[in-house]
């Protein structure tokens, strides 16, 4: 079975400060976290853009995880760079700067192979760019999409066009309320189902994730950690693990598999938050992943 996953989003530099210290100009971006996570379950391929300052050292995590970089454009200039600071509970990030650089004029261009991808993950980018990708792909088994409050506020009409064309939508609780006008998350999820999407996954941060669909509703807790180092990229990791797992199964459109994908996303995100950048995520073993999945299942048993 073809388990190629097309990941379209940002490959960037992050500068992060929190109670544990700081990390300057480290590998970040939604496409980085999601593709590296998906690589443990499927064969991801990236469509993104970087500048000439994106040296070979930044490529190594992708190379080690066999992420296809044939769709990674390199343009003259600097790579997208985001800087932020977190409060003590790691739930709120204060953006210090956002330098879009070459990402400002990013136009997703898919290779012929990428157009035939089995699954598509539209990471957090402009919905106009997401619509461009949807015009280029041929017949994927399913399409998943992430977004953020900036696009909801500035390009809601375009985002709703995307929602009508996808199968799975990821967004956090603040974004769900902003997009739908519904404070109750279950009502927000049902509103989005009426727009055409099959599965709504609401990311709840330290409270896990929630599923709303016509077939079922569920909420799964996070994997509980004693120490959190940095939460940057946790949501992107969740989406990548979720999509990568679904791409690896025959019957993805099944509530049981969707809930398993949520479990995968929650567990994989727990690895990401154990380090700055993709350091922990990119160096995992199957044994570590399987052990944590078993521990997670035990945690849910009673």
mmCIF file of C-alpha atoms in Angstrom:
data_model
loop_
_atom_site.group_PDB
_atom_site.id
_atom_site.type_symbol
_atom_site.label_atom_id
_atom_site.label_comp_id
_atom_site.label_asym_id
_atom_site.label_seq_id
_atom_site.Cartn_x
_atom_site.Cartn_y
_atom_site.Cartn_z
ATOM 1 C CA UNK A 1 0.000 0.000 0.000
ATOM 2 C CA UNK A 2 1.227 3.496 -0.871
ATOM 3 C CA UNK A 3 1.890 5.322 2.393
ATOM 4 C CA UNK A 4 3.477 8.492 1.002
ATOM 5 C CA UNK A 5 2.559 11.607 2.973
ATOM 6 C CA UNK A 6 2.839 15.046 1.413
ATOM 7 C CA UNK A 7 3.610 17.707 4.022
ATOM 8 C CA UNK A 8 3.271 21.348 2.982
ATOM 9 C CA UNK A 9 4.278 24.062 5.427
ATOM 10 C CA UNK A 10 7.158 26.001 6.918
ATOM 11 C CA UNK A 11 10.734 24.919 7.503
ATOM 12 C CA UNK A 12 12.138 27.612 9.730
ATOM 13 C CA UNK A 13 14.535 28.803 12.390
ATOM 14 C CA UNK A 14 13.216 29.199 15.944
ATOM 15 C CA UNK A 15 14.633 31.254 18.778
ATOM 16 C CA UNK A 16 12.944 30.239 22.023
ATOM 17 C CA UNK A 17 13.217 31.355 25.641
ATOM 18 C CA UNK A 18 11.540 29.719 28.615
ATOM 19 C CA UNK A 19 12.134 28.752 32.226
ATOM 20 C CA UNK A 20 14.617 26.077 31.130
ATOM 21 C CA UNK A 21 16.861 28.435 29.169
ATOM 22 C CA UNK A 22 17.039 29.444 25.545
ATOM 23 C CA UNK A 23 17.719 28.041 22.088
ATOM 24 C CA UNK A 24 18.828 30.326 19.288
ATOM 25 C CA UNK A 25 18.264 29.779 15.587
ATOM 26 C CA UNK A 26 17.404 26.091 15.890
ATOM 27 C CA UNK A 27 15.465 24.006 13.371
ATOM 28 C CA UNK A 28 11.730 24.630 13.602
ATOM 29 C CA UNK A 29 8.664 25.146 11.462
ATOM 30 C CA UNK A 30 5.433 23.189 11.128
ATOM 31 C CA UNK A 31 6.651 21.074 8.211
ATOM 32 C CA UNK A 32 9.805 20.120 10.103
ATOM 33 C CA UNK A 33 8.051 18.785 13.196
ATOM 34 C CA UNK A 34 5.198 17.123 11.310
ATOM 35 C CA UNK A 35 7.310 15.421 8.635
ATOM 36 C CA UNK A 36 9.893 14.101 11.099
ATOM 37 C CA UNK A 37 7.122 12.694 13.265
ATOM 38 C CA UNK A 38 5.288 11.175 10.293
ATOM 39 C CA UNK A 39 8.521 9.447 9.210
ATOM 40 C CA UNK A 40 8.140 6.885 12.007
ATOM 41 C CA UNK A 41 4.938 5.594 10.386
ATOM 42 C CA UNK A 42 5.014 6.541 6.700
ATOM 43 C CA UNK A 43 7.144 8.083 3.935
ATOM 44 C CA UNK A 44 6.890 11.877 4.161
ATOM 45 C CA UNK A 45 7.838 14.384 1.495
ATOM 46 C CA UNK A 46 8.153 18.118 2.154
ATOM 47 C CA UNK A 47 7.088 21.134 0.125
ATOM 48 C CA UNK A 48 8.546 24.262 1.719
ATOM 49 C CA UNK A 49 11.030 27.083 1.103
ATOM 50 C CA UNK A 50 14.263 28.051 2.857
ATOM 51 C CA UNK A 51 16.963 30.651 2.300
ATOM 52 C CA UNK A 52 20.613 30.242 1.388
ATOM 53 C CA UNK A 53 21.448 30.388 5.109
ATOM 54 C CA UNK A 54 19.830 26.961 5.562
ATOM 55 C CA UNK A 55 23.063 24.980 5.748
ATOM 56 C CA UNK A 56 23.528 21.226 5.377
ATOM 57 C CA UNK A 57 23.627 20.829 9.162
ATOM 58 C CA UNK A 58 19.940 21.784 9.334
ATOM 59 C CA UNK A 59 19.140 19.108 6.752
ATOM 60 C CA UNK A 60 20.646 16.257 8.736
ATOM 61 C CA UNK A 61 17.565 15.378 10.862
ATOM 62 C CA UNK A 62 15.546 15.000 7.638
ATOM 63 C CA UNK A 63 18.272 12.956 5.980
ATOM 64 C CA UNK A 64 18.551 10.594 8.951
ATOM 65 C CA UNK A 65 14.782 10.069 9.009
ATOM 66 C CA UNK A 66 14.656 9.648 5.204
ATOM 67 C CA UNK A 67 12.305 12.568 4.662
ATOM 68 C CA UNK A 68 12.132 13.438 0.960
ATOM 69 C CA UNK A 69 13.432 16.988 0.450
ATOM 70 C CA UNK A 70 13.027 17.122 -3.339
ATOM 71 C CA UNK A 71 10.241 19.696 -2.874
ATOM 72 C CA UNK A 72 12.299 21.962 -0.600
ATOM 73 C CA UNK A 73 12.890 25.183 -2.521
ATOM 74 C CA UNK A 74 16.026 27.223 -1.838
ATOM 75 C CA UNK A 75 15.802 30.940 -2.577
ATOM 76 C CA UNK A 76 18.297 33.740 -2.266
ATOM 77 C CA UNK A 77 17.788 35.363 1.102
ATOM 78 C CA UNK A 78 17.131 34.351 4.706
ATOM 79 C CA UNK A 79 15.031 31.506 6.078
ATOM 80 C CA UNK A 80 11.784 32.205 7.948
ATOM 81 C CA UNK A 81 12.726 32.964 11.578
ATOM 82 C CA UNK A 82 10.345 33.033 14.552
ATOM 83 C CA UNK A 83 11.212 34.089 18.081
ATOM 84 C CA UNK A 84 9.111 33.607 21.186
ATOM 85 C CA UNK A 85 9.062 33.374 24.960
ATOM 86 C CA UNK A 86 6.923 31.059 27.102
ATOM 87 C CA UNK A 87 5.401 31.628 30.517
ATOM 88 C CA UNK A 88 6.138 29.258 33.386
ATOM 89 C CA UNK A 89 3.348 26.810 32.568
ATOM 90 C CA UNK A 90 4.462 26.553 28.896
ATOM 91 C CA UNK A 91 0.902 27.072 27.664
ATOM 92 C CA UNK A 92 1.265 30.608 26.336
ATOM 93 C CA UNK A 93 3.888 31.761 23.840
ATOM 94 C CA UNK A 94 4.605 35.472 23.482
ATOM 95 C CA UNK A 95 5.898 36.186 19.989
ATOM 96 C CA UNK A 96 8.972 38.424 20.057
ATOM 97 C CA UNK A 97 9.487 38.609 16.305
ATOM 98 C CA UNK A 98 8.348 36.954 13.061
ATOM 99 C CA UNK A 99 10.690 37.421 10.122
ATOM 100 C CA UNK A 100 8.989 35.764 7.145
ATOM 101 C CA UNK A 101 11.942 36.400 4.809
ATOM 102 C CA UNK A 102 11.790 34.029 1.783
ATOM 103 C CA UNK A 103 8.610 32.439 3.151
ATOM 104 C CA UNK A 104 6.709 35.651 2.439
ATOM 105 C CA UNK A 105 6.499 34.843 -1.284
ATOM 106 C CA UNK A 106 6.241 31.065 -0.928
ATOM 107 C CA UNK A 107 4.403 29.368 -3.788
ATOM 108 C CA UNK A 108 3.956 25.608 -3.217
ATOM 109 C CA UNK A 109 5.144 23.667 -6.256
ATOM 110 C CA UNK A 110 4.652 19.901 -6.171
ATOM 111 C CA UNK A 111 6.770 17.365 -8.005
ATOM 112 C CA UNK A 112 4.994 14.764 -10.123
ATOM 113 C CA UNK A 113 5.545 12.185 -7.407
ATOM 114 C CA UNK A 114 4.124 14.486 -4.734
ATOM 115 C CA UNK A 115 0.986 15.086 -6.787
ATOM 116 C CA UNK A 116 0.234 11.372 -6.410
ATOM 117 C CA UNK A 117 0.745 11.227 -2.634
ATOM 118 C CA UNK A 118 -1.537 8.871 -0.754
ATOM 119 C CA UNK A 119 -2.116 11.331 2.096
ATOM 120 C CA UNK A 120 -1.757 15.101 2.423
ATOM 121 C CA UNK A 121 -1.032 17.177 5.509
ATOM 122 C CA UNK A 122 -1.524 20.903 4.970
ATOM 123 C CA UNK A 123 0.421 22.368 7.862
ATOM 124 C CA UNK A 124 -0.216 25.831 9.235
ATOM 125 C CA UNK A 125 0.155 28.145 6.211
ATOM 126 C CA UNK A 126 -1.941 30.696 4.315
ATOM 127 C CA UNK A 127 -5.217 29.041 3.214
ATOM 128 C CA UNK A 128 -4.640 30.476 -0.281
ATOM 129 C CA UNK A 129 -1.457 28.389 -0.408
ATOM 130 C CA UNK A 130 -3.391 25.393 0.898
ATOM 131 C CA UNK A 131 -5.950 25.824 -1.891
ATOM 132 C CA UNK A 132 -3.095 25.934 -4.408
ATOM 133 C CA UNK A 133 -1.864 22.564 -3.141
ATOM 134 C CA UNK A 134 -5.356 21.079 -3.343
ATOM 135 C CA UNK A 135 -5.509 22.040 -7.025
ATOM 136 C CA UNK A 136 -2.235 20.209 -7.675
ATOM 137 C CA UNK A 137 -2.782 16.896 -5.876
ATOM 138 C CA UNK A 138 -4.615 14.165 -7.785
ATOM 139 C CA UNK A 139 -6.432 11.514 -5.757
ATOM 140 C CA UNK A 140 -5.137 11.310 -2.167
ATOM 141 C CA UNK A 141 -6.882 8.873 0.154
ATOM 142 C CA UNK A 142 -7.393 11.669 2.656
ATOM 143 C CA UNK A 143 -6.400 15.271 3.335
ATOM 144 C CA UNK A 144 -5.667 16.711 6.781
ATOM 145 C CA UNK A 145 -5.230 20.399 7.504
ATOM 146 C CA UNK A 146 -4.014 22.626 10.322
ATOM 147 C CA UNK A 147 -4.551 26.362 10.784
ATOM 148 C CA UNK A 148 -4.129 29.206 13.275
ATOM 149 C CA UNK A 149 -5.944 32.258 14.618
ATOM 150 C CA UNK A 150 -4.097 34.651 12.264
ATOM 151 C CA UNK A 151 -5.598 32.995 9.172
ATOM 152 C CA UNK A 152 -9.015 32.738 10.810
ATOM 153 C CA UNK A 153 -9.009 36.484 11.465
ATOM 154 C CA UNK A 154 -7.525 37.574 8.149
ATOM 155 C CA UNK A 155 -8.668 34.966 5.596
ATOM 156 C CA UNK A 156 -11.715 33.217 7.005
ATOM 157 C CA UNK A 157 -13.491 32.893 3.629
ATOM 158 C CA UNK A 158 -10.478 31.191 2.048
ATOM 159 C CA UNK A 159 -10.070 28.939 5.058
ATOM 160 C CA UNK A 160 -13.697 27.815 4.854
ATOM 161 C CA UNK A 161 -13.106 26.966 1.183
ATOM 162 C CA UNK A 162 -10.300 24.690 2.364
ATOM 163 C CA UNK A 163 -12.503 23.134 5.044
ATOM 164 C CA UNK A 164 -15.023 22.075 2.388
ATOM 165 C CA UNK A 165 -12.326 20.151 0.495
ATOM 166 C CA UNK A 166 -10.599 18.248 3.312
ATOM 167 C CA UNK A 167 -11.305 15.239 5.512
ATOM 168 C CA UNK A 168 -9.638 16.171 8.807
ATOM 169 C CA UNK A 169 -9.222 19.587 10.431
ATOM 170 C CA UNK A 170 -6.856 20.324 13.312
ATOM 171 C CA UNK A 171 -7.219 23.463 15.401
ATOM 172 C CA UNK A 172 -6.897 24.407 19.052
ATOM 173 C CA UNK A 173 -9.753 25.416 21.327
ATOM 174 C CA UNK A 174 -9.216 29.170 20.909
ATOM 175 C CA UNK A 175 -9.158 28.783 17.128
ATOM 176 C CA UNK A 176 -12.267 26.591 17.148
ATOM 177 C CA UNK A 177 -14.199 29.255 19.034
ATOM 178 C CA UNK A 178 -12.878 32.064 16.843
ATOM 179 C CA UNK A 179 -13.711 30.277 13.582
ATOM 180 C CA UNK A 180 -17.186 29.103 14.538
ATOM 181 C CA UNK A 181 -18.433 31.681 17.017
ATOM 182 C CA UNK A 182 -19.370 28.806 19.330
ATOM 183 C CA UNK A 183 -17.858 28.765 22.821
ATOM 184 C CA UNK A 184 -18.854 25.155 23.550
ATOM 185 C CA UNK A 185 -16.282 22.982 21.792
ATOM 186 C CA UNK A 186 -18.754 20.236 20.928
ATOM 187 C CA UNK A 187 -21.010 22.790 19.256
ATOM 188 C CA UNK A 188 -17.988 24.284 17.505
ATOM 189 C CA UNK A 189 -17.055 20.863 16.178
ATOM 190 C CA UNK A 190 -20.594 20.224 14.923
ATOM 191 C CA UNK A 191 -20.614 23.604 13.179
ATOM 192 C CA UNK A 192 -17.447 22.629 11.316
ATOM 193 C CA UNK A 193 -18.928 19.260 10.330
ATOM 194 C CA UNK A 194 -21.726 21.156 8.600
ATOM 195 C CA UNK A 195 -19.078 22.912 6.496
ATOM 196 C CA UNK A 196 -18.082 19.580 4.968
ATOM 197 C CA UNK A 197 -15.144 18.228 6.951
ATOM 198 C CA UNK A 198 -15.469 14.628 8.256
ATOM 199 C CA UNK A 199 -13.364 14.770 11.421
ATOM 200 C CA UNK A 200 -12.613 17.739 13.654
ATOM 201 C CA UNK A 201 -9.661 17.344 16.009
ATOM 202 C CA UNK A 202 -9.455 20.045 18.660
ATOM 203 C CA UNK A 203 -6.028 20.243 20.285
ATOM 204 C CA UNK A 204 -6.365 20.979 23.995
ATOM 205 C CA UNK A 205 -2.700 21.478 24.901
ATOM 206 C CA UNK A 206 -2.004 20.099 28.361
ATOM 207 C CA UNK A 207 -5.509 18.557 28.357
ATOM 208 C CA UNK A 208 -4.942 16.304 25.324
ATOM 209 C CA UNK A 209 -7.195 16.321 22.266
ATOM 210 C CA UNK A 210 -10.878 16.074 21.354
ATOM 211 C CA UNK A 211 -12.578 14.382 18.396
ATOM 212 C CA UNK A 212 -15.890 15.494 16.927
ATOM 213 C CA UNK A 213 -17.422 13.596 13.996
ATOM 214 C CA UNK A 214 -20.807 12.358 12.836
ATOM 215 C CA UNK A 215 -19.745 8.852 13.834
ATOM 216 C CA UNK A 216 -18.465 9.525 17.351
ATOM 217 C CA UNK A 217 -17.117 12.009 19.877
ATOM 218 C CA UNK A 218 -14.133 11.362 22.145
ATOM 219 C CA UNK A 219 -11.489 13.072 24.240
ATOM 220 C CA UNK A 220 -8.061 11.646 25.027
ATOM 221 C CA UNK A 221 -5.705 12.939 27.713
ATOM 222 C CA UNK A 222 -2.055 13.816 27.073
ATOM 223 C CA UNK A 223 0.792 11.525 28.047
ATOM 224 C CA UNK A 224 1.759 12.766 31.497
ATOM 225 C CA UNK A 225 5.383 13.875 31.884
ATOM 226 C CA UNK A 226 7.220 14.893 35.018
ATOM 227 C CA UNK A 227 9.363 17.443 33.184
ATOM 228 C CA UNK A 228 8.437 19.631 30.205
ATOM 229 C CA UNK A 229 11.376 21.296 28.479
ATOM 230 C CA UNK A 230 9.728 23.194 25.612
ATOM 231 C CA UNK A 231 6.293 22.943 23.992
ATOM 232 C CA UNK A 232 7.214 24.518 20.647
ATOM 233 C CA UNK A 233 6.111 22.252 17.806
ATOM 234 C CA UNK A 234 3.929 19.977 19.935
ATOM 235 C CA UNK A 235 0.806 20.681 17.883
ATOM 236 C CA UNK A 236 2.675 20.175 14.605
ATOM 237 C CA UNK A 237 4.087 16.910 15.929
ATOM 238 C CA UNK A 238 0.573 15.795 16.856
ATOM 239 C CA UNK A 239 -0.653 16.469 13.326
ATOM 240 C CA UNK A 240 2.311 14.697 11.747
ATOM 241 C CA UNK A 241 1.989 11.614 13.922
ATOM 242 C CA UNK A 242 -1.767 11.510 13.390
ATOM 243 C CA UNK A 243 -1.463 11.785 9.602
ATOM 244 C CA UNK A 244 1.513 9.430 9.337
ATOM 245 C CA UNK A 245 -0.257 6.723 11.293
ATOM 246 C CA UNK A 246 -3.482 6.989 9.259
ATOM 247 C CA UNK A 247 -1.457 6.769 6.051
ATOM 248 C CA UNK A 248 -0.072 3.436 7.266
ATOM 249 C CA UNK A 249 -3.443 1.740 7.752
ATOM 250 C CA UNK A 250 -5.742 0.293 5.092
ATOM 251 C CA UNK A 251 -9.042 1.674 6.356
ATOM 252 C CA UNK A 252 -8.292 5.159 7.628
ATOM 253 C CA UNK A 253 -11.934 6.322 7.630
ATOM 254 C CA UNK A 254 -12.794 4.443 10.781
ATOM 255 C CA UNK A 255 -13.479 5.977 14.215
ATOM 256 C CA UNK A 256 -11.275 3.372 15.904
ATOM 257 C CA UNK A 257 -8.320 4.253 13.677
ATOM 258 C CA UNK A 258 -8.975 7.964 14.163
ATOM 259 C CA UNK A 259 -8.811 7.508 17.928
ATOM 260 C CA UNK A 260 -5.624 5.463 17.580
ATOM 261 C CA UNK A 261 -4.192 8.290 15.484
ATOM 262 C CA UNK A 262 -5.042 10.702 18.313
ATOM 263 C CA UNK A 263 -3.211 8.419 20.716
ATOM 264 C CA UNK A 264 -0.177 8.394 18.410
ATOM 265 C CA UNK A 265 -0.293 12.175 18.136
ATOM 266 C CA UNK A 266 -0.488 12.669 21.898
ATOM 267 C CA UNK A 267 2.386 10.267 22.583
ATOM 268 C CA UNK A 268 4.651 11.648 19.857
ATOM 269 C CA UNK A 269 4.027 15.199 21.066
ATOM 270 C CA UNK A 270 5.194 14.102 24.517
ATOM 271 C CA UNK A 271 8.620 13.337 23.033
ATOM 272 C CA UNK A 272 8.877 16.696 21.291
ATOM 273 C CA UNK A 273 8.327 18.653 24.499
ATOM 274 C CA UNK A 274 11.258 16.906 26.167
ATOM 275 C CA UNK A 275 13.774 19.096 24.304
ATOM 276 C CA UNK A 276 14.245 22.308 22.381
ATOM 277 C CA UNK A 277 13.735 22.026 18.624
ATOM 278 C CA UNK A 278 13.436 18.559 17.027
ATOM 279 C CA UNK A 279 16.332 17.100 19.013
ATOM 280 C CA UNK A 280 14.336 14.467 20.899
ATOM 281 C CA UNK A 281 11.799 13.843 18.166
ATOM 282 C CA UNK A 282 14.385 13.183 15.468
ATOM 283 C CA UNK A 283 16.407 10.686 17.497
ATOM 284 C CA UNK A 284 13.735 8.257 18.689
ATOM 285 C CA UNK A 285 13.762 4.496 18.311
ATOM 286 C CA UNK A 286 10.786 2.274 17.602
ATOM 287 C CA UNK A 287 11.366 0.648 20.958
ATOM 288 C CA UNK A 288 10.985 3.978 22.782
ATOM 289 C CA UNK A 289 7.828 4.806 20.873
ATOM 290 C CA UNK A 290 6.243 1.396 21.468
ATOM 291 C CA UNK A 291 7.065 1.496 25.167
ATOM 292 C CA UNK A 292 5.479 4.891 25.618
ATOM 293 C CA UNK A 293 2.416 3.803 23.657
ATOM 294 C CA UNK A 294 2.055 0.799 25.979
ATOM 295 C CA UNK A 295 2.461 3.064 29.020
ATOM 296 C CA UNK A 296 -0.183 5.392 27.608
ATOM 297 C CA UNK A 297 -2.665 2.534 27.164
ATOM 298 C CA UNK A 298 -1.992 1.373 30.741
ATOM 299 C CA UNK A 299 -2.637 4.912 31.929
ATOM 300 C CA UNK A 300 -6.099 4.783 30.350
ATOM 301 C CA UNK A 301 -7.046 1.422 31.825
ATOM 302 C CA UNK A 302 -9.142 1.260 34.986
#
